[in-house]
Short mmCIF file of C-alpha atoms in Angstrom, two decimals:
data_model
loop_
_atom_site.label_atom_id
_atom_site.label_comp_id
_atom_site.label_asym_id
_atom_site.label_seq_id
_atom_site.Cartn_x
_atom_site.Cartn_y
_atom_site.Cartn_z
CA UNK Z 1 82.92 38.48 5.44
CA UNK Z 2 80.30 36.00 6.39
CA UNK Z 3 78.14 34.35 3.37
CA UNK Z 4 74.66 33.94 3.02
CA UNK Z 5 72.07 33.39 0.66
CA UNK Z 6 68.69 35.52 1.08
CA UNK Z 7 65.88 33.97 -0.96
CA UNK Z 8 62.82 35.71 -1.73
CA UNK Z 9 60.09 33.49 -2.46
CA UNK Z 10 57.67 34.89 -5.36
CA UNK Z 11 54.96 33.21 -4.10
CA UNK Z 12 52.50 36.47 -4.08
CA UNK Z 13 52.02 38.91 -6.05
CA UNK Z 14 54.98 41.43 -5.37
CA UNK Z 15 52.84 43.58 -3.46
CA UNK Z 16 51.95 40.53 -1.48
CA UNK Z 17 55.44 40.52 0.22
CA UNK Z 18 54.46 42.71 2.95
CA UNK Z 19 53.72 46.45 4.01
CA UNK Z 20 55.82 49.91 2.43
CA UNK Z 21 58.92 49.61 3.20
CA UNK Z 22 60.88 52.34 4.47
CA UNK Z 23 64.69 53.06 5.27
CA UNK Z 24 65.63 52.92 8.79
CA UNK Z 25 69.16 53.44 10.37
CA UNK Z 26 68.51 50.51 13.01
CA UNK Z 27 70.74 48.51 10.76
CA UNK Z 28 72.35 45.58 12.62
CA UNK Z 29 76.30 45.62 12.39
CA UNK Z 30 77.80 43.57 9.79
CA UNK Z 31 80.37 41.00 10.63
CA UNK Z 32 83.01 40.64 7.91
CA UNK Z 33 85.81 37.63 7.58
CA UNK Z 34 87.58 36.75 4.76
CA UNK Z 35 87.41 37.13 0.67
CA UNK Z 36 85.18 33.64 0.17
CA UNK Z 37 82.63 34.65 2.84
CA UNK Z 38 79.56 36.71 1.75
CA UNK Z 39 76.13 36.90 2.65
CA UNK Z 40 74.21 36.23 -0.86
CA UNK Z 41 70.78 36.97 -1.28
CA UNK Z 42 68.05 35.77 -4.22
CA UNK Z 43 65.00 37.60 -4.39
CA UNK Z 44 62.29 35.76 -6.53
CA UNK Z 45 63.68 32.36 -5.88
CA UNK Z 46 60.52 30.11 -6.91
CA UNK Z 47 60.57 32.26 -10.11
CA UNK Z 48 62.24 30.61 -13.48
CA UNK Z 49 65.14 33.02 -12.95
CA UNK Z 50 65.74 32.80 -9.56
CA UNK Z 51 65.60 28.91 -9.61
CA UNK Z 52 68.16 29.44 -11.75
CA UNK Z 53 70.12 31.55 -9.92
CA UNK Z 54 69.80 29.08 -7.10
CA UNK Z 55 71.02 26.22 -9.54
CA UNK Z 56 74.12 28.26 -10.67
CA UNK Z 57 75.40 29.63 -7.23
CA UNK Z 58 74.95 25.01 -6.14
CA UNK Z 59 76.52 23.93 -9.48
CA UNK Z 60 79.79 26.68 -8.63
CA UNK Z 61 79.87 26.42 -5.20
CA UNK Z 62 83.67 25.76 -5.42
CA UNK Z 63 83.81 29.42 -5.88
CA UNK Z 64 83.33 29.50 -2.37
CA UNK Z 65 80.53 33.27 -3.23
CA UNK Z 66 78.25 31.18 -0.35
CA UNK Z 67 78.51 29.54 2.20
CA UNK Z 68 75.41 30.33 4.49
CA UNK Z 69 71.74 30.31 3.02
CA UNK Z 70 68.88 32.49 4.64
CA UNK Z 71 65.78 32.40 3.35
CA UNK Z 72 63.23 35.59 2.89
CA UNK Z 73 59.70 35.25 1.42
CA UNK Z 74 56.09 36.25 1.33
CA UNK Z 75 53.92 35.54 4.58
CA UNK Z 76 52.44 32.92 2.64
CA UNK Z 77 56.18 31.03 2.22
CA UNK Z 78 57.42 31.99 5.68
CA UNK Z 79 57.99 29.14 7.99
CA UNK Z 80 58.20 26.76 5.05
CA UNK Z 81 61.68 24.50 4.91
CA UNK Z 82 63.49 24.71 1.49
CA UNK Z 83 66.82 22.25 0.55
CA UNK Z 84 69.33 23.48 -1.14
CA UNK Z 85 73.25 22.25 -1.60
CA UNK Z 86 73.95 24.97 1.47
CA UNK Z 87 71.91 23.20 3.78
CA UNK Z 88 67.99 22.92 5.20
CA UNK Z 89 66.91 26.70 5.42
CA UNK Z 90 63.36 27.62 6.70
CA UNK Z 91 61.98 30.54 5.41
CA UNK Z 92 61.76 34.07 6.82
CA UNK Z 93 59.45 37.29 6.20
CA UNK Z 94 61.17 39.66 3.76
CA UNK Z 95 61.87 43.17 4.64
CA UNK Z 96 64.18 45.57 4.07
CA UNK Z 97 66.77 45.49 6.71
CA UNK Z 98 67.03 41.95 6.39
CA UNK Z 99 67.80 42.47 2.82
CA UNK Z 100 70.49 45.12 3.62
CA UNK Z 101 72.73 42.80 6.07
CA UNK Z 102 73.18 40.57 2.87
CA UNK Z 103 76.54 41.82 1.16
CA UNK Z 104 75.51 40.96 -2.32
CA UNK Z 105 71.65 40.19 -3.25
CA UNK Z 106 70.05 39.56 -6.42
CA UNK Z 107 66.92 40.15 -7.44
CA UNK Z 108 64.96 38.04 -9.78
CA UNK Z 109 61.55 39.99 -9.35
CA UNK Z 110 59.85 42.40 -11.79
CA UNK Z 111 60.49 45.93 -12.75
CA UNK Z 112 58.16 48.25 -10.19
CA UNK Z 113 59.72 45.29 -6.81
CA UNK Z 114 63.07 46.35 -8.07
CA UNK Z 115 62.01 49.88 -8.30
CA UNK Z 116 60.61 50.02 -5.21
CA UNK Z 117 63.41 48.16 -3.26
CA UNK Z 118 66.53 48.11 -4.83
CA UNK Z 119 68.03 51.27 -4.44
CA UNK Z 120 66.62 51.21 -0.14
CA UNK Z 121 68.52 47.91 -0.09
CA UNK Z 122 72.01 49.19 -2.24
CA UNK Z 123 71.84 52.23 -0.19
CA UNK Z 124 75.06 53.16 2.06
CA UNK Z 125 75.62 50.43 4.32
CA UNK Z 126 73.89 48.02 2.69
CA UNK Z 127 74.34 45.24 0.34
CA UNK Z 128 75.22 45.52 -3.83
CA UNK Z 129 72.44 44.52 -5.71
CA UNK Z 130 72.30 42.89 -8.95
CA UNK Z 131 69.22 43.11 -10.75
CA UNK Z 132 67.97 41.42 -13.39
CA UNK Z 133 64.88 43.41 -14.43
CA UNK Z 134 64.96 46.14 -16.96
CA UNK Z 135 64.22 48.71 -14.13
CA UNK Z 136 67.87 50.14 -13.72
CA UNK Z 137 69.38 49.52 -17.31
CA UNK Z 138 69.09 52.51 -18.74
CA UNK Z 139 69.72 54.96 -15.74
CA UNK Z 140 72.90 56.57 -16.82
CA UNK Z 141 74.64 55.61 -13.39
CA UNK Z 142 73.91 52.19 -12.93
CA UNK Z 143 76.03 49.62 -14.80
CA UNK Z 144 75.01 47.21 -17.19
CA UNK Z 145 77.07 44.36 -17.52
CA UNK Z 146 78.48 41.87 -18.83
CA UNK Z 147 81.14 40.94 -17.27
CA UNK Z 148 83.46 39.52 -20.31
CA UNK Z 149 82.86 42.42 -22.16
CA UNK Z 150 82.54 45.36 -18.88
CA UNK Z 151 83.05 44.15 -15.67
CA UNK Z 152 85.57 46.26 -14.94
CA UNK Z 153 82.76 49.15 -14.33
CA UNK Z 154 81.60 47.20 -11.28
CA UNK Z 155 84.35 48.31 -9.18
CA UNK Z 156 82.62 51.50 -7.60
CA UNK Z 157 79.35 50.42 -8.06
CA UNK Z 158 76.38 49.04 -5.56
CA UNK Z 159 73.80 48.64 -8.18
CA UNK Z 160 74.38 46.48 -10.84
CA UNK Z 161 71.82 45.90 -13.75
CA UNK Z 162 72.06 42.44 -15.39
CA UNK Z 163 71.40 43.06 -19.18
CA UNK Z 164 68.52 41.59 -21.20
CA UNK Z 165 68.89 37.70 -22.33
CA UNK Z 166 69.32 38.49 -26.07
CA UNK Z 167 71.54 40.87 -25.76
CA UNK Z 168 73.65 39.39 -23.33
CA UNK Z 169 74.22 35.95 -25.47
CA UNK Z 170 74.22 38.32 -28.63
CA UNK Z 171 76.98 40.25 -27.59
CA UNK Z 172 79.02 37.55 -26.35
CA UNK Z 173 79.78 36.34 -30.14
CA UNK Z 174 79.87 40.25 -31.57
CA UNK Z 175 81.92 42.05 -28.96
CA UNK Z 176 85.06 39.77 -29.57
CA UNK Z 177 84.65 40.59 -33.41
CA UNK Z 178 83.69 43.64 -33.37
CA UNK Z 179 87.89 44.33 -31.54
CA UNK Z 180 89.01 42.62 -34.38
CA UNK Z 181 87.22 43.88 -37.33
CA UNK Z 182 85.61 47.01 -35.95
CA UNK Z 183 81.62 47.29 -36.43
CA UNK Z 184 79.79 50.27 -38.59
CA UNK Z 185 75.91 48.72 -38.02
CA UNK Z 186 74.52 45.64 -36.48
CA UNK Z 187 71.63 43.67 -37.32
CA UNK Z 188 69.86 40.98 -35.62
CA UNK Z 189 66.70 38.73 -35.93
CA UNK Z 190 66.01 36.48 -32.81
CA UNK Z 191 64.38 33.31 -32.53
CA UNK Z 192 63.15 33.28 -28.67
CA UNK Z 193 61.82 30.45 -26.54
CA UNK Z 194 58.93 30.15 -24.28
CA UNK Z 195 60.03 30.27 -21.20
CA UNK Z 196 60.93 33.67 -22.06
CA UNK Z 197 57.63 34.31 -21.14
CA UNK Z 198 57.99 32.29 -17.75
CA UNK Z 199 56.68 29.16 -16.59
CA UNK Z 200 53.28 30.19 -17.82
CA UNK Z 201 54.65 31.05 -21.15
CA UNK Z 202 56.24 26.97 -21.18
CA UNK Z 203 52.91 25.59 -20.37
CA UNK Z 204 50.60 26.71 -22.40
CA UNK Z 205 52.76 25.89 -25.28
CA UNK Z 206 53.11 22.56 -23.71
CA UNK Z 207 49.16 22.64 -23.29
CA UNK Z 208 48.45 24.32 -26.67
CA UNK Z 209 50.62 21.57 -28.23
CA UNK Z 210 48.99 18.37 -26.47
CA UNK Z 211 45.17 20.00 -27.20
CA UNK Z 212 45.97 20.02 -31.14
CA UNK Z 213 48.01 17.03 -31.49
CA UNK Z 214 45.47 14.98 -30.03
CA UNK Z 215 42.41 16.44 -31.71
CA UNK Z 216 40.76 18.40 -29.29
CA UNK Z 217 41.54 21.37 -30.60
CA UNK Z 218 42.33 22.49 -34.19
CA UNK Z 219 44.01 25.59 -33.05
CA UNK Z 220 45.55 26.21 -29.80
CA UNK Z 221 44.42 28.44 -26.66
CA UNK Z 222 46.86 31.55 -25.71
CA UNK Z 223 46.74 33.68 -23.07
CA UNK Z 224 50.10 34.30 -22.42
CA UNK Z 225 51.25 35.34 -26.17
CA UNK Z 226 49.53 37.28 -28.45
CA UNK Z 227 48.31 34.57 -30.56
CA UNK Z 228 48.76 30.43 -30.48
CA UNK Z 229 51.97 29.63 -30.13
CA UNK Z 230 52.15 25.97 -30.97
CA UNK Z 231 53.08 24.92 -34.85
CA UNK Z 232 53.54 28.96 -35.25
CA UNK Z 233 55.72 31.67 -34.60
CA UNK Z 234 54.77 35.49 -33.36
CA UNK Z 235 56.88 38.63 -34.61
CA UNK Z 236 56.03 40.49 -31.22
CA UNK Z 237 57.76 40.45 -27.73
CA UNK Z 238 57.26 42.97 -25.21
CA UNK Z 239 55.03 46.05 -26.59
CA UNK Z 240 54.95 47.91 -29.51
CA UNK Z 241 56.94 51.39 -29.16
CA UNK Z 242 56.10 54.37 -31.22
CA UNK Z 243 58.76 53.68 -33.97
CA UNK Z 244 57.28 50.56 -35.13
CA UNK Z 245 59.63 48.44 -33.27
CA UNK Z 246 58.47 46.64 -29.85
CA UNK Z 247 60.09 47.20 -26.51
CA UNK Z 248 62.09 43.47 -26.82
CA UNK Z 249 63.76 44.62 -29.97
CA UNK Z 250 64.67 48.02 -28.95
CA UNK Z 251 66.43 46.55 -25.66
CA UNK Z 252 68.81 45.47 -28.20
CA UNK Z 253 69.27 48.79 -29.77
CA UNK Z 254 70.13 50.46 -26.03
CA UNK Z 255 71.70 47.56 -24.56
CA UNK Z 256 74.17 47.07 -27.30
CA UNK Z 257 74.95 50.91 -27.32
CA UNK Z 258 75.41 50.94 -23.50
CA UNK Z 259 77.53 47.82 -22.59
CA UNK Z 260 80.04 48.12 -25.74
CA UNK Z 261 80.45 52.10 -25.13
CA UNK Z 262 78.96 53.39 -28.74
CA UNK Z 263 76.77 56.64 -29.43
CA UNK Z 264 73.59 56.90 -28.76
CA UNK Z 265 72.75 57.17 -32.80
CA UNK Z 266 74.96 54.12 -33.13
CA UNK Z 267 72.86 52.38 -36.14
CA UNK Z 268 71.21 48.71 -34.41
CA UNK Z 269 68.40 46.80 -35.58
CA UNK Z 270 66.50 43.84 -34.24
CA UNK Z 271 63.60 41.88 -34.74
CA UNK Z 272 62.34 39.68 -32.60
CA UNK Z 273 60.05 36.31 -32.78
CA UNK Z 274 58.80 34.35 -30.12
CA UNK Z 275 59.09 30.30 -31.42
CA UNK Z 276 57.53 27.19 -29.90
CA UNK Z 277 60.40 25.94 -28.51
CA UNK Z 278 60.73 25.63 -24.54
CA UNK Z 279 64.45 27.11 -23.87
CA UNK Z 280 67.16 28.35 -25.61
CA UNK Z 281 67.18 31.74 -27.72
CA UNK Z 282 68.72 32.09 -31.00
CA UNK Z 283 69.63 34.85 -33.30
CA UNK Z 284 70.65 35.22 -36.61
CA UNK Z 285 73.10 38.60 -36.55
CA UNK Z 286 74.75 40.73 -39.50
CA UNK Z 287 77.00 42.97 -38.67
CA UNK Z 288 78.88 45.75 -41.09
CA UNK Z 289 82.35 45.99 -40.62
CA UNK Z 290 85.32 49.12 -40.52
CA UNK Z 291 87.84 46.59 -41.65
CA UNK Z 292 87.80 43.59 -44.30
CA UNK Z 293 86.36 40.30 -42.91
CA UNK Z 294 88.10 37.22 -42.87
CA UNK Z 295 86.05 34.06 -41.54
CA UNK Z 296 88.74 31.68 -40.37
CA UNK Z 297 89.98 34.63 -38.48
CA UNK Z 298 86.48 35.08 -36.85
CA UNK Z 299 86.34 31.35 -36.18
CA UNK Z 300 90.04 31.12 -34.68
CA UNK Z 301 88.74 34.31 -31.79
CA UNK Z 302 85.72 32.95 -31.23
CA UNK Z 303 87.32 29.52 -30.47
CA UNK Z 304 89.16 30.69 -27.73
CA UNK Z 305 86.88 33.47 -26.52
CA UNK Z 306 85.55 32.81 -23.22
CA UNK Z 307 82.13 31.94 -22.76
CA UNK Z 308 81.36 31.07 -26.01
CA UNK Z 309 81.71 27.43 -27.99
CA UNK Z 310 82.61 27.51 -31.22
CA UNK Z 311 79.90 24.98 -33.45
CA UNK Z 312 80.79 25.44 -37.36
CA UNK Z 313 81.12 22.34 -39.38
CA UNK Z 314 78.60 22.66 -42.31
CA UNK Z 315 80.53 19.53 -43.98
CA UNK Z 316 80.13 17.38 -41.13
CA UNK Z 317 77.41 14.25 -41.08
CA UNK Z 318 74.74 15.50 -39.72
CA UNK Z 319 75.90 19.12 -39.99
CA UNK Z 320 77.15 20.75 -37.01
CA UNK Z 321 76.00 24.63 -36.36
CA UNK Z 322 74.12 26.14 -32.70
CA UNK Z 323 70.62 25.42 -31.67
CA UNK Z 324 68.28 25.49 -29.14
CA UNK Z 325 68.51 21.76 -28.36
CA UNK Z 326 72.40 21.76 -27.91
CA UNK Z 327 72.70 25.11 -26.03
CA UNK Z 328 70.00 23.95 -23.84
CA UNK Z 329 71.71 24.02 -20.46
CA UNK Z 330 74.81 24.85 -21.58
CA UNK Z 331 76.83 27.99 -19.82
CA UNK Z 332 79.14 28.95 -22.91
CA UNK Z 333 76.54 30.04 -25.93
CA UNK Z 334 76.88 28.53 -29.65
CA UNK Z 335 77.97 30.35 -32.36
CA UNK Z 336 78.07 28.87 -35.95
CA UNK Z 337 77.20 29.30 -39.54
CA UNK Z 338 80.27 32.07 -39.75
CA UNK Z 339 80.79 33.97 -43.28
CA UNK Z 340 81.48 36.24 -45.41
CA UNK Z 341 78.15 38.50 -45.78
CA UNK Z 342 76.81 38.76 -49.48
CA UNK Z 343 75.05 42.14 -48.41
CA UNK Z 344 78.89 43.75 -46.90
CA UNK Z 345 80.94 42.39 -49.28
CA UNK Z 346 84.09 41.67 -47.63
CA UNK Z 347 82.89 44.12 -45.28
CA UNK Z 348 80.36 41.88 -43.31
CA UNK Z 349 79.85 39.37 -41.47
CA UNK Z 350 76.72 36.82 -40.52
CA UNK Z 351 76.74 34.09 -38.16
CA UNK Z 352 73.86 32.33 -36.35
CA UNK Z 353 74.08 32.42 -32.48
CA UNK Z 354 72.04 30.05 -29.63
CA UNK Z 355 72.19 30.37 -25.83
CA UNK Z 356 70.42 29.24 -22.73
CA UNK Z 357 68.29 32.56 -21.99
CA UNK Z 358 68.10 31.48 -18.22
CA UNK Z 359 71.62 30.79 -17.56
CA UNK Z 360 74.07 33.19 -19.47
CA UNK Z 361 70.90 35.43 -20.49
CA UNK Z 362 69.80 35.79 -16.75
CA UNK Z 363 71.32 33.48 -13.87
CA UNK Z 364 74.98 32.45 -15.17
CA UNK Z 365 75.56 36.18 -15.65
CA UNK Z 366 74.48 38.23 -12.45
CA UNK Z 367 76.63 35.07 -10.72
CA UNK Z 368 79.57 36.05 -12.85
CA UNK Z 369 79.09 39.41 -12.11
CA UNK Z 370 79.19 38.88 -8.55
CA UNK Z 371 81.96 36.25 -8.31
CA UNK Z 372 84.07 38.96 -10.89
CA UNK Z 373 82.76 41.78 -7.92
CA UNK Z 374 84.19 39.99 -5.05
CA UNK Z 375 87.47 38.87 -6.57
CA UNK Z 376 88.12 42.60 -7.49
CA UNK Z 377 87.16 43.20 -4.01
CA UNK Z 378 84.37 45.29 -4.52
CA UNK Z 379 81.65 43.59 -2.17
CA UNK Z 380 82.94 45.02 0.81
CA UNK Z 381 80.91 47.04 2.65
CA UNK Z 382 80.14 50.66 1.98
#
């Protein structure tokens, strides 16, 4: 297989990229060559997420997923010369079939531009898509992955939806727990960063912070949030859903159910608070065990559990436990402050959790699922 990268420049609105697209059959051949050779595209690539996308597929190039870049964006974008560690690429106009010669593309756009393209570009004969929007999480035949916990799901599939950042560096701590100890109920509380919200979301807390601490305002702007962010937090992500909780929070509920394979009535709880911070979530989780807890045992998996770093050492000086500044570009999450819960007896478990939203919440993990996708051999063609 021949690699590629196809980069979608957000540069427009997403209606900006260009007329309705259609499915045609005047698809151009596909020319295929070994394992290590894949054409890779990144839709949204000027986008916080699909910079970091970008930044991940560079930093692991050893992986040998790319090895050709092409370059796809808005009319606005096209012509324009972008440098990357694959070489000088000048941009092209987006469309569909373009999109479709890729063998693997991911797309780092909203919900209603994955909607509207990623099931034309997954369709037979062209590429497997990972998204990383919440439009394709929930449909019953699309999987949702982590690829630690599920990747082996991936094998049939040419639609692949890229779970939501909390849950994702949630579940990297609980999954390996709840195989050891078993899991009744979970409950979680996050602590979210700004650039949750995007770039926009990072500077007006950067802006809302500089207009109060220099006296020219006494209470920040917002915009972006709900309310001033800076020297606050906000108990509201996402919108508020009929049951009280918002949208963010029940992610967590469906998410968790989905990717570790438990009913639909399986009991989950979170709630969720947006903190002036710039990057980094963290989360504070409980969960209820089916068998008696024992926290040098949880310590000892997590330790050598993939992915994750174990940071535990409340008699250390300073302290050592996960947060936002140390998981800050990190790709393994944090996971500290293990113990017995006083709520579950020797039943429960708590332990405080911190990961880099944009990497194994987002980018790190739709490149692992693709990398885990074309060692199992399941990015050839359709």
């Amino acid at each position: 297989m021949r690699i590629g990268i196809l980069l979608i420049f957000s540069t427009m609105a997403v209606n900006g990229f260009g007329p309705a697209f259609t499915l045609t059959p005047s698809l151009r051949p596909k020319t295929f060559t070994s394992l290590g050779a894949f054409k890779v595209g990144v839709v949204g690539a000027t986008g916080a997420v699909g910079k970091e996308i970008v930044g991940v597929l560079e930093k692991r190039a050893d992986r040998k997923l790319v090895n050709e870049l092409r370059v796809f964006g808005s009319p606005k974008s096209t012509g324009s010369k972008v440098n990357t560690k694959f070489g000088e690429v000048t941009v092209e106009l987006f469309d569909i079939d373009a999109a479709r010669d890729c063998d693997v593309v991911f797309l780092a756009v909203d919900g209603d531009f994955a909607l509207a393209n990623a099931e034309k570009i997954s369709a037979p004969g062209g590429a497997v898509v990972i998204d990383n929007s919440s439009a394709f999480r929930y449909h019953k035949n699309v999987p949702l992955v982590i690829p630690e916990i599920n990747g082996h799901i991936t094998k049939t599939a040419r639609l692949v939806a890229n779970p939501n950042c909390t849950t994702a560096i949630g579940l990297m701590a609980i999954f390996p727990l709840m195989k050891e100890f078993g899991m009744k109920k979970m409950l979680m509380s996050t602590y979210q960063a700004s650039s949750g919200a995007g770039v926009p979301g990072m500077e007006e807390l950067k802006q809302g912070t500089l207009d109060v601490v220099t006296g020219k305002k006494d209470v920040a702007d917002h915009k972006f949030f709900a309310h001033p962010l800076p020297f606050n937090v906000i108990p509201h992500i996402d919108v508020f859903q009929e049951n009280g909780y918002t949208k963010e929070e029940m992610k967590v509920t469906w998410e968790t159910r989905k990717i570790c394979n438990l009913p639909d009535d399986f009991p989950v709880s979170c709630t969720a608070v947006r903190i002036p911070t710039y990057r980094a979530h963290s989360e504070t989780i409980v969960m209820e065990t089916e068998k008696k807890v024992n926290a040098d045992r949880a310590r000892d998996i997590l330790r050598n559990t993939p992915g994750v770093e174990l940071v535990d050492d409340t008699k250390a000086d300073p302290p050592l436990y996960p947060m936002p500044l140390t998981a800050t570009g990190k790709d393994d999450i944090q996971v500290g402050r293990i113990r017995r819960s006083e709520a579950f007896g020797d039943f429960g478990l708590e332990l405080f959790v911190s990961g880099d939203q944009l990497l194994r919440g987002a980018a790190l993990n739709a490149v692992l699922i693709a990398e885990l996708m074309a060692t199992e051999g399941s990015l050839a063609p359709a």
